[in-house]
């Protein structure tokens, strides 16, 4: 059994609770399910474990020791790829080791990640209702204030939402039963292109403000993309003896693509404010958002017209308008023959297939 419960509080804080009952039936389950990693931003969120116990096949119960996250079966570590990225060291991963595991046992794991204070007032995501393990029941619940706005899309055979009220909160729940396991080797947005999923965006405010999250994010990125002296000089050197926007963009794009090391840790893009372009260039590493900010700053220094864009590689058509299906930061650039959508990390002539 697998349940995910996400709440948007009236003050804008978000609380995400995850509860799993896992039956260990074979060695694959021991290897693949018994050392999960839970990621969170330790600067803005708290990670709290409510239950971590193993029910052995002989009836014995192995309980976690009490105390802080330094208990012997929970090891907070720096996520892979961030060990040399000091600006992002506050991102943590808890490697949780289930104790007393043997074939036939059942593990009960229940935890919460909650905001310490309101971050943006927006709640968005793509929840895939099928995972690596077979599930008897998989349930996803959204709780939002009754006066909040929400837009969602049920994709690829996901069940319709069951709506109810809990005091001043509106509750939407999606439940699937007897869900076969499906090995996923992509992020949740990519998986939402072919597996049952719910993509959603909720916000406080008027219904016509549904794209406010996009405007806020783009304004933040544009403010961060102010080219300083180093980037101004680099753009001037790159664009010597170039003729027209196409040649200029080809030069600055090729430089931006190779100037920084790309960070593949997905939670960075949503949870982090845009870093200044000069800082990105000086540190030599970049998330997807960082990479777009750096290229935007170089375009400005080269005199090119460009705008940030938040896009999706999820193969879903129709009127979506939900932040949960967006997972790539790109640029729209004004070139000789019109506007071009460019990915900072990919070759200039590559078809983005958006």
mmCIF file of C-alpha atoms in Angstrom:
data_model
loop_
_atom_site.group_PDB
_atom_site.id
_atom_site.type_symbol
_atom_site.label_atom_id
_atom_site.label_comp_id
_atom_site.label_asym_id
_atom_site.label_seq_id
_atom_site.Cartn_x
_atom_site.Cartn_y
_atom_site.Cartn_z
ATOM 1 C CA UNK A 1 0.000 0.000 0.000
ATOM 2 C CA UNK A 2 1.288 3.407 -0.972
ATOM 3 C CA UNK A 3 -0.323 6.731 -0.098
ATOM 4 C CA UNK A 4 0.828 10.300 -0.752
ATOM 5 C CA UNK A 5 -0.991 13.189 0.930
ATOM 6 C CA UNK A 6 -0.113 16.793 -0.046
ATOM 7 C CA UNK A 7 -1.625 19.778 1.744
ATOM 8 C CA UNK A 8 -1.540 23.463 0.810
ATOM 9 C CA UNK A 9 -2.131 25.286 4.090
ATOM 10 C CA UNK A 10 -4.117 28.555 4.192
ATOM 11 C CA UNK A 11 -0.898 30.474 4.935
ATOM 12 C CA UNK A 12 0.829 29.017 1.831
ATOM 13 C CA UNK A 13 2.955 26.322 3.500
ATOM 14 C CA UNK A 14 3.049 22.891 1.854
ATOM 15 C CA UNK A 15 3.062 19.606 3.777
ATOM 16 C CA UNK A 16 3.802 16.329 1.989
ATOM 17 C CA UNK A 17 3.174 13.040 3.811
ATOM 18 C CA UNK A 18 4.173 9.635 2.463
ATOM 19 C CA UNK A 19 3.079 6.321 3.984
ATOM 20 C CA UNK A 20 4.074 2.907 2.647
ATOM 21 C CA UNK A 21 3.370 -0.639 3.788
ATOM 22 C CA UNK A 22 5.832 -2.813 1.870
ATOM 23 C CA UNK A 23 5.659 -6.612 1.792
ATOM 24 C CA UNK A 24 9.104 -8.104 1.095
ATOM 25 C CA UNK A 25 8.479 -11.165 -1.066
ATOM 26 C CA UNK A 26 11.778 -11.724 -2.903
ATOM 27 C CA UNK A 27 15.424 -10.681 -3.135
ATOM 28 C CA UNK A 28 14.609 -8.001 -5.685
ATOM 29 C CA UNK A 29 12.456 -6.266 -3.076
ATOM 30 C CA UNK A 30 15.276 -6.513 -0.530
ATOM 31 C CA UNK A 31 17.761 -4.909 -2.924
ATOM 32 C CA UNK A 32 15.439 -2.383 -4.541
ATOM 33 C CA UNK A 33 13.065 -1.236 -1.805
ATOM 34 C CA UNK A 34 14.821 -1.504 1.550
ATOM 35 C CA UNK A 35 17.214 1.466 1.327
ATOM 36 C CA UNK A 36 15.056 4.344 0.034
ATOM 37 C CA UNK A 37 16.407 7.882 -0.341
ATOM 38 C CA UNK A 38 14.297 10.845 0.728
ATOM 39 C CA UNK A 39 15.355 14.294 -0.541
ATOM 40 C CA UNK A 40 14.552 17.630 1.070
ATOM 41 C CA UNK A 41 15.806 21.210 1.313
ATOM 42 C CA UNK A 42 17.110 21.542 4.866
ATOM 43 C CA UNK A 43 17.151 25.349 4.617
ATOM 44 C CA UNK A 44 13.406 25.686 4.135
ATOM 45 C CA UNK A 45 11.838 22.330 5.081
ATOM 46 C CA UNK A 46 11.729 19.792 7.912
ATOM 47 C CA UNK A 47 11.923 16.027 7.431
ATOM 48 C CA UNK A 48 10.046 14.089 10.126
ATOM 49 C CA UNK A 49 9.695 10.315 10.412
ATOM 50 C CA UNK A 50 6.492 9.166 12.113
ATOM 51 C CA UNK A 51 6.878 5.410 11.757
ATOM 52 C CA UNK A 52 9.735 3.141 10.733
ATOM 53 C CA UNK A 53 9.266 -0.467 11.799
ATOM 54 C CA UNK A 54 9.569 -3.950 10.404
ATOM 55 C CA UNK A 55 7.042 -6.696 11.145
ATOM 56 C CA UNK A 56 8.981 -9.957 10.872
ATOM 57 C CA UNK A 57 7.404 -13.112 9.498
ATOM 58 C CA UNK A 58 7.602 -14.729 12.971
ATOM 59 C CA UNK A 59 5.624 -11.874 14.555
ATOM 60 C CA UNK A 60 8.631 -9.956 15.929
ATOM 61 C CA UNK A 61 8.551 -6.169 15.522
ATOM 62 C CA UNK A 62 11.784 -4.250 14.912
ATOM 63 C CA UNK A 63 11.312 -0.567 15.743
ATOM 64 C CA UNK A 64 13.602 2.333 14.912
ATOM 65 C CA UNK A 65 15.441 3.936 17.813
ATOM 66 C CA UNK A 66 14.028 7.255 18.994
ATOM 67 C CA UNK A 67 15.785 10.577 18.662
ATOM 68 C CA UNK A 68 16.972 12.752 15.792
ATOM 69 C CA UNK A 69 17.816 11.883 12.208
ATOM 70 C CA UNK A 70 21.242 10.758 13.424
ATOM 71 C CA UNK A 71 19.775 7.435 14.553
ATOM 72 C CA UNK A 72 21.775 4.452 13.358
ATOM 73 C CA UNK A 73 19.435 3.445 10.514
ATOM 74 C CA UNK A 74 19.079 6.922 8.936
ATOM 75 C CA UNK A 75 22.081 8.562 7.261
ATOM 76 C CA UNK A 76 21.682 12.143 5.938
ATOM 77 C CA UNK A 77 24.027 12.599 2.967
ATOM 78 C CA UNK A 78 24.692 15.121 0.235
ATOM 79 C CA UNK A 79 22.815 14.059 -2.927
ATOM 80 C CA UNK A 80 24.860 12.630 -5.780
ATOM 81 C CA UNK A 81 26.340 15.404 -7.896
ATOM 82 C CA UNK A 82 26.129 18.146 -5.250
ATOM 83 C CA UNK A 83 29.257 17.283 -3.248
ATOM 84 C CA UNK A 84 31.239 19.998 -5.082
ATOM 85 C CA UNK A 85 28.425 22.552 -5.246
ATOM 86 C CA UNK A 86 28.623 24.694 -2.083
ATOM 87 C CA UNK A 87 25.645 26.871 -3.050
ATOM 88 C CA UNK A 88 23.430 23.776 -2.891
ATOM 89 C CA UNK A 89 24.818 21.938 0.129
ATOM 90 C CA UNK A 90 21.603 22.568 2.069
ATOM 91 C CA UNK A 91 19.908 19.965 -0.109
ATOM 92 C CA UNK A 92 20.020 16.686 1.788
ATOM 93 C CA UNK A 93 19.089 13.065 1.216
ATOM 94 C CA UNK A 94 18.251 10.649 3.994
ATOM 95 C CA UNK A 95 19.357 7.100 3.209
ATOM 96 C CA UNK A 96 16.862 5.093 5.259
ATOM 97 C CA UNK A 97 17.821 1.508 6.054
ATOM 98 C CA UNK A 98 14.967 -0.800 7.009
ATOM 99 C CA UNK A 99 16.087 -2.988 9.919
ATOM 100 C CA UNK A 100 15.404 -6.679 10.463
ATOM 101 C CA UNK A 101 14.431 -7.297 6.845
ATOM 102 C CA UNK A 102 13.900 -10.876 5.686
ATOM 103 C CA UNK A 103 11.653 -12.572 3.141
ATOM 104 C CA UNK A 104 8.034 -12.412 4.200
ATOM 105 C CA UNK A 105 8.369 -9.349 6.453
ATOM 106 C CA UNK A 106 6.330 -6.128 6.137
ATOM 107 C CA UNK A 107 7.888 -2.669 6.464
ATOM 108 C CA UNK A 108 5.841 0.300 7.706
ATOM 109 C CA UNK A 109 7.408 3.638 6.635
ATOM 110 C CA UNK A 110 5.595 6.926 7.266
ATOM 111 C CA UNK A 111 7.205 10.379 7.000
ATOM 112 C CA UNK A 112 6.457 14.053 6.357
ATOM 113 C CA UNK A 113 8.338 16.864 4.591
ATOM 114 C CA UNK A 114 6.900 20.242 5.558
ATOM 115 C CA UNK A 115 7.668 23.895 4.842
ATOM 116 C CA UNK A 116 8.820 25.927 7.834
ATOM 117 C CA UNK A 117 7.285 29.057 6.328
ATOM 118 C CA UNK A 118 5.353 29.944 3.162
ATOM 119 C CA UNK A 119 7.568 29.823 0.085
ATOM 120 C CA UNK A 120 5.496 30.840 -2.911
ATOM 121 C CA UNK A 121 1.835 30.044 -2.234
ATOM 122 C CA UNK A 122 1.833 27.779 -5.290
ATOM 123 C CA UNK A 123 1.483 24.015 -5.211
ATOM 124 C CA UNK A 124 2.317 22.020 -8.330
ATOM 125 C CA UNK A 125 3.578 18.628 -9.366
ATOM 126 C CA UNK A 126 3.055 15.471 -11.379
ATOM 127 C CA UNK A 127 2.188 12.425 -9.292
ATOM 128 C CA UNK A 128 2.678 9.119 -11.113
ATOM 129 C CA UNK A 129 0.262 6.438 -9.881
ATOM 130 C CA UNK A 130 2.405 3.510 -10.966
ATOM 131 C CA UNK A 131 5.841 2.663 -9.619
ATOM 132 C CA UNK A 132 8.620 0.101 -9.598
ATOM 133 C CA UNK A 133 6.729 -2.227 -7.259
ATOM 134 C CA UNK A 134 3.308 -3.830 -7.580
ATOM 135 C CA UNK A 135 0.786 -2.109 -5.310
ATOM 136 C CA UNK A 136 -2.487 -3.428 -3.934
ATOM 137 C CA UNK A 137 -3.608 0.171 -3.404
ATOM 138 C CA UNK A 138 -1.965 3.399 -4.518
ATOM 139 C CA UNK A 139 -3.660 6.595 -3.356
ATOM 140 C CA UNK A 140 -2.857 10.259 -3.981
ATOM 141 C CA UNK A 141 -4.643 13.001 -2.025
ATOM 142 C CA UNK A 142 -4.570 16.788 -2.417
ATOM 143 C CA UNK A 143 -5.881 19.077 0.309
ATOM 144 C CA UNK A 144 -6.297 22.776 -0.444
ATOM 145 C CA UNK A 145 -8.200 25.638 1.210
ATOM 146 C CA UNK A 146 -11.790 25.825 0.027
ATOM 147 C CA UNK A 147 -11.196 29.309 -1.411
ATOM 148 C CA UNK A 148 -8.057 28.267 -3.359
ATOM 149 C CA UNK A 149 -7.948 27.624 -7.097
ATOM 150 C CA UNK A 150 -6.825 24.344 -8.633
ATOM 151 C CA UNK A 151 -6.347 22.913 -12.100
ATOM 152 C CA UNK A 152 -5.474 19.289 -12.725
ATOM 153 C CA UNK A 153 -5.222 16.760 -15.532
ATOM 154 C CA UNK A 154 -5.720 12.999 -15.274
ATOM 155 C CA UNK A 155 -3.364 11.359 -17.735
ATOM 156 C CA UNK A 156 -3.048 7.915 -19.346
ATOM 157 C CA UNK A 157 -5.968 6.194 -17.678
ATOM 158 C CA UNK A 158 -5.632 7.741 -14.212
ATOM 159 C CA UNK A 159 -8.912 7.481 -12.283
ATOM 160 C CA UNK A 160 -11.228 10.424 -11.821
ATOM 161 C CA UNK A 161 -10.849 12.453 -8.636
ATOM 162 C CA UNK A 162 -13.108 11.805 -5.657
ATOM 163 C CA UNK A 163 -14.009 15.180 -4.130
ATOM 164 C CA UNK A 164 -14.987 15.873 -0.528
ATOM 165 C CA UNK A 165 -14.668 18.495 2.214
ATOM 166 C CA UNK A 166 -12.769 18.353 5.498
ATOM 167 C CA UNK A 167 -13.753 21.449 7.440
ATOM 168 C CA UNK A 168 -12.371 24.443 5.539
ATOM 169 C CA UNK A 169 -10.292 22.237 3.229
ATOM 170 C CA UNK A 170 -11.240 20.855 -0.175
ATOM 171 C CA UNK A 171 -10.025 17.274 -0.634
ATOM 172 C CA UNK A 172 -9.358 15.526 -3.949
ATOM 173 C CA UNK A 173 -8.264 11.882 -3.985
ATOM 174 C CA UNK A 174 -7.230 9.463 -6.727
ATOM 175 C CA UNK A 175 -7.106 5.725 -5.964
ATOM 176 C CA UNK A 176 -5.838 2.825 -8.064
ATOM 177 C CA UNK A 177 -5.995 -0.827 -7.017
ATOM 178 C CA UNK A 178 -3.946 -3.851 -8.113
ATOM 179 C CA UNK A 179 -1.395 -1.678 -9.873
ATOM 180 C CA UNK A 180 1.341 -3.726 -11.614
ATOM 181 C CA UNK A 181 4.965 -2.685 -11.169
ATOM 182 C CA UNK A 182 6.598 -0.721 -13.976
ATOM 183 C CA UNK A 183 10.292 0.081 -13.990
ATOM 184 C CA UNK A 184 10.717 3.862 -14.333
ATOM 185 C CA UNK A 185 13.999 5.277 -15.603
ATOM 186 C CA UNK A 186 12.961 8.910 -15.972
ATOM 187 C CA UNK A 187 11.646 11.734 -13.801
ATOM 188 C CA UNK A 188 7.984 12.080 -12.866
ATOM 189 C CA UNK A 189 7.237 14.416 -15.777
ATOM 190 C CA UNK A 190 8.721 12.023 -18.316
ATOM 191 C CA UNK A 191 6.843 9.114 -16.730
ATOM 192 C CA UNK A 192 3.603 11.138 -16.839
ATOM 193 C CA UNK A 193 3.826 10.931 -20.617
ATOM 194 C CA UNK A 194 3.015 7.213 -20.630
ATOM 195 C CA UNK A 195 1.922 6.096 -17.127
ATOM 196 C CA UNK A 196 -1.235 6.913 -15.146
ATOM 197 C CA UNK A 197 -0.562 10.274 -13.489
ATOM 198 C CA UNK A 198 -2.145 13.402 -12.074
ATOM 199 C CA UNK A 199 -0.613 16.777 -12.962
ATOM 200 C CA UNK A 200 -1.819 19.675 -10.837
ATOM 201 C CA UNK A 201 -1.386 23.325 -9.921
ATOM 202 C CA UNK A 202 -3.120 25.000 -6.969
ATOM 203 C CA UNK A 203 -2.847 28.618 -5.883
ATOM 204 C CA UNK A 204 -4.435 31.292 -3.702
ATOM 205 C CA UNK A 205 -5.987 34.091 -5.718
ATOM 206 C CA UNK A 206 -8.264 34.673 -8.668
ATOM 207 C CA UNK A 207 -8.919 32.029 -11.318
ATOM 208 C CA UNK A 208 -7.323 34.203 -14.003
ATOM 209 C CA UNK A 209 -4.049 34.124 -12.050
ATOM 210 C CA UNK A 210 -3.392 30.492 -13.008
ATOM 211 C CA UNK A 211 -0.235 31.454 -14.928
ATOM 212 C CA UNK A 212 1.048 33.669 -12.130
ATOM 213 C CA UNK A 213 3.629 31.047 -11.123
ATOM 214 C CA UNK A 214 5.101 31.288 -14.621
ATOM 215 C CA UNK A 215 5.294 35.075 -14.586
ATOM 216 C CA UNK A 216 6.926 35.078 -11.144
ATOM 217 C CA UNK A 217 9.527 32.505 -12.207
ATOM 218 C CA UNK A 218 10.380 34.300 -15.446
ATOM 219 C CA UNK A 219 10.722 37.671 -13.694
ATOM 220 C CA UNK A 220 13.067 36.131 -11.142
ATOM 221 C CA UNK A 221 15.242 34.589 -13.864
ATOM 222 C CA UNK A 222 15.373 37.821 -15.862
ATOM 223 C CA UNK A 223 16.449 39.743 -12.760
ATOM 224 C CA UNK A 224 19.250 37.213 -12.150
ATOM 225 C CA UNK A 225 20.475 37.413 -15.761
ATOM 226 C CA UNK A 226 22.258 40.759 -15.445
ATOM 227 C CA UNK A 227 25.659 40.395 -17.161
ATOM 228 C CA UNK A 228 28.540 41.727 -15.100
ATOM 229 C CA UNK A 229 31.978 42.718 -16.292
ATOM 230 C CA UNK A 230 33.283 39.184 -16.851
ATOM 231 C CA UNK A 231 30.301 38.105 -18.952
ATOM 232 C CA UNK A 232 30.246 41.397 -20.869
ATOM 233 C CA UNK A 233 33.891 40.893 -21.807
ATOM 234 C CA UNK A 234 33.360 37.225 -22.720
ATOM 235 C CA UNK A 235 30.391 38.054 -24.967
ATOM 236 C CA UNK A 236 32.375 40.813 -26.685
ATOM 237 C CA UNK A 237 35.278 38.433 -27.346
ATOM 238 C CA UNK A 238 32.947 35.698 -28.638
ATOM 239 C CA UNK A 239 31.056 37.981 -30.989
ATOM 240 C CA UNK A 240 34.050 39.558 -32.728
ATOM 241 C CA UNK A 241 33.793 39.166 -36.483
ATOM 242 C CA UNK A 242 30.256 37.781 -36.319
ATOM 243 C CA UNK A 243 27.503 38.950 -38.629
ATOM 244 C CA UNK A 244 23.903 38.905 -37.488
ATOM 245 C CA UNK A 245 21.962 37.320 -34.629
ATOM 246 C CA UNK A 246 22.385 33.726 -35.870
ATOM 247 C CA UNK A 247 26.184 33.790 -35.695
ATOM 248 C CA UNK A 248 26.218 35.646 -32.394
ATOM 249 C CA UNK A 249 23.840 33.192 -30.778
ATOM 250 C CA UNK A 250 25.751 30.199 -32.103
ATOM 251 C CA UNK A 251 28.892 31.554 -30.404
ATOM 252 C CA UNK A 252 27.389 32.398 -27.001
ATOM 253 C CA UNK A 253 25.319 29.223 -26.939
ATOM 254 C CA UNK A 254 28.325 26.994 -27.597
ATOM 255 C CA UNK A 255 30.270 28.781 -24.863
ATOM 256 C CA UNK A 256 27.436 28.568 -22.292
ATOM 257 C CA UNK A 257 26.902 24.879 -23.035
ATOM 258 C CA UNK A 258 30.482 23.983 -22.130
ATOM 259 C CA UNK A 259 31.322 26.699 -19.577
ATOM 260 C CA UNK A 260 29.589 24.988 -16.626
ATOM 261 C CA UNK A 261 29.057 21.488 -15.311
ATOM 262 C CA UNK A 262 25.377 20.530 -15.467
ATOM 263 C CA UNK A 263 23.809 19.319 -12.208
ATOM 264 C CA UNK A 264 21.286 16.561 -12.703
ATOM 265 C CA UNK A 265 19.652 16.728 -9.269
ATOM 266 C CA UNK A 266 16.027 17.413 -10.230
ATOM 267 C CA UNK A 267 14.605 19.039 -7.041
ATOM 268 C CA UNK A 268 16.989 21.971 -7.460
ATOM 269 C CA UNK A 269 15.041 23.561 -10.292
ATOM 270 C CA UNK A 270 11.735 23.936 -8.470
ATOM 271 C CA UNK A 271 12.945 24.698 -4.966
ATOM 272 C CA UNK A 272 15.717 27.197 -5.605
ATOM 273 C CA UNK A 273 15.689 30.871 -6.439
ATOM 274 C CA UNK A 274 17.660 31.786 -9.548
ATOM 275 C CA UNK A 275 21.345 32.422 -8.816
ATOM 276 C CA UNK A 276 22.978 35.526 -10.337
ATOM 277 C CA UNK A 277 24.543 34.856 -13.725
ATOM 278 C CA UNK A 278 28.011 35.993 -12.610
ATOM 279 C CA UNK A 279 27.875 33.590 -9.651
ATOM 280 C CA UNK A 280 26.894 30.723 -11.945
ATOM 281 C CA UNK A 281 29.828 31.513 -14.241
ATOM 282 C CA UNK A 282 32.296 31.867 -11.355
ATOM 283 C CA UNK A 283 31.308 28.593 -9.645
ATOM 284 C CA UNK A 284 31.321 26.506 -12.818
ATOM 285 C CA UNK A 285 28.223 24.393 -12.105
ATOM 286 C CA UNK A 286 24.586 24.882 -13.061
ATOM 287 C CA UNK A 287 21.138 23.425 -12.662
ATOM 288 C CA UNK A 288 18.753 23.605 -15.605
ATOM 289 C CA UNK A 289 17.495 26.984 -14.326
ATOM 290 C CA UNK A 290 21.063 28.226 -13.736
ATOM 291 C CA UNK A 291 22.057 27.237 -17.259
ATOM 292 C CA UNK A 292 19.189 29.210 -18.770
ATOM 293 C CA UNK A 293 20.070 32.271 -16.652
ATOM 294 C CA UNK A 294 23.708 32.121 -17.783
ATOM 295 C CA UNK A 295 22.786 31.871 -21.466
ATOM 296 C CA UNK A 296 20.224 34.675 -21.089
ATOM 297 C CA UNK A 297 22.893 36.948 -19.567
ATOM 298 C CA UNK A 298 25.297 36.193 -22.431
ATOM 299 C CA UNK A 299 22.570 36.898 -24.985
ATOM 300 C CA UNK A 300 21.906 40.265 -23.377
ATOM 301 C CA UNK A 301 25.603 41.090 -23.328
ATOM 302 C CA UNK A 302 25.754 40.209 -27.036
ATOM 303 C CA UNK A 303 22.795 42.457 -27.851
ATOM 304 C CA UNK A 304 20.400 39.598 -28.628
ATOM 305 C CA UNK A 305 16.702 39.596 -27.762
ATOM 306 C CA UNK A 306 15.918 36.557 -25.601
ATOM 307 C CA UNK A 307 13.403 35.436 -22.961
ATOM 308 C CA UNK A 308 13.371 32.514 -20.538
ATOM 309 C CA UNK A 309 10.894 29.700 -21.108
ATOM 310 C CA UNK A 310 9.782 26.809 -18.895
ATOM 311 C CA UNK A 311 8.819 23.825 -21.051
ATOM 312 C CA UNK A 312 8.037 20.134 -20.901
ATOM 313 C CA UNK A 313 9.239 17.050 -22.734
ATOM 314 C CA UNK A 314 6.141 15.161 -21.606
ATOM 315 C CA UNK A 315 4.372 13.798 -24.696
ATOM 316 C CA UNK A 316 0.923 15.094 -23.774
ATOM 317 C CA UNK A 317 -1.260 17.313 -25.941
ATOM 318 C CA UNK A 318 -4.131 19.624 -25.041
ATOM 319 C CA UNK A 319 -4.657 22.646 -22.839
ATOM 320 C CA UNK A 320 -2.632 21.831 -19.742
ATOM 321 C CA UNK A 321 -1.350 24.990 -18.135
ATOM 322 C CA UNK A 322 -0.017 23.182 -15.087
ATOM 323 C CA UNK A 323 3.426 23.761 -13.635
ATOM 324 C CA UNK A 324 3.658 20.109 -12.658
ATOM 325 C CA UNK A 325 4.273 19.083 -16.262
ATOM 326 C CA UNK A 326 7.160 21.496 -16.818
ATOM 327 C CA UNK A 327 10.713 20.204 -16.320
ATOM 328 C CA UNK A 328 13.120 22.068 -18.617
ATOM 329 C CA UNK A 329 14.363 25.661 -18.705
ATOM 330 C CA UNK A 330 15.077 26.992 -22.173
ATOM 331 C CA UNK A 331 15.296 30.326 -24.000
ATOM 332 C CA UNK A 332 13.263 31.883 -26.780
ATOM 333 C CA UNK A 333 15.701 33.842 -28.965
ATOM 334 C CA UNK A 334 14.978 36.330 -31.754
ATOM 335 C CA UNK A 335 17.123 35.250 -34.728
ATOM 336 C CA UNK A 336 17.366 36.184 -38.386
ATOM 337 C CA UNK A 337 14.369 34.130 -39.497
ATOM 338 C CA UNK A 338 12.132 34.307 -36.456
ATOM 339 C CA UNK A 339 12.092 33.007 -32.905
ATOM 340 C CA UNK A 340 14.002 29.905 -31.889
ATOM 341 C CA UNK A 341 13.520 27.713 -28.808
ATOM 342 C CA UNK A 342 16.973 26.781 -27.488
ATOM 343 C CA UNK A 343 18.050 24.381 -24.756
ATOM 344 C CA UNK A 344 21.235 25.710 -23.067
ATOM 345 C CA UNK A 345 22.624 22.202 -22.601
ATOM 346 C CA UNK A 346 22.023 20.866 -26.121
ATOM 347 C CA UNK A 347 23.618 21.624 -29.504
ATOM 348 C CA UNK A 348 22.239 24.687 -31.277
ATOM 349 C CA UNK A 349 20.956 22.687 -34.260
ATOM 350 C CA UNK A 350 19.218 19.987 -32.209
ATOM 351 C CA UNK A 351 15.459 19.479 -32.648
ATOM 352 C CA UNK A 352 14.023 19.874 -29.146
ATOM 353 C CA UNK A 353 10.876 17.938 -30.094
ATOM 354 C CA UNK A 354 8.771 19.955 -27.668
#
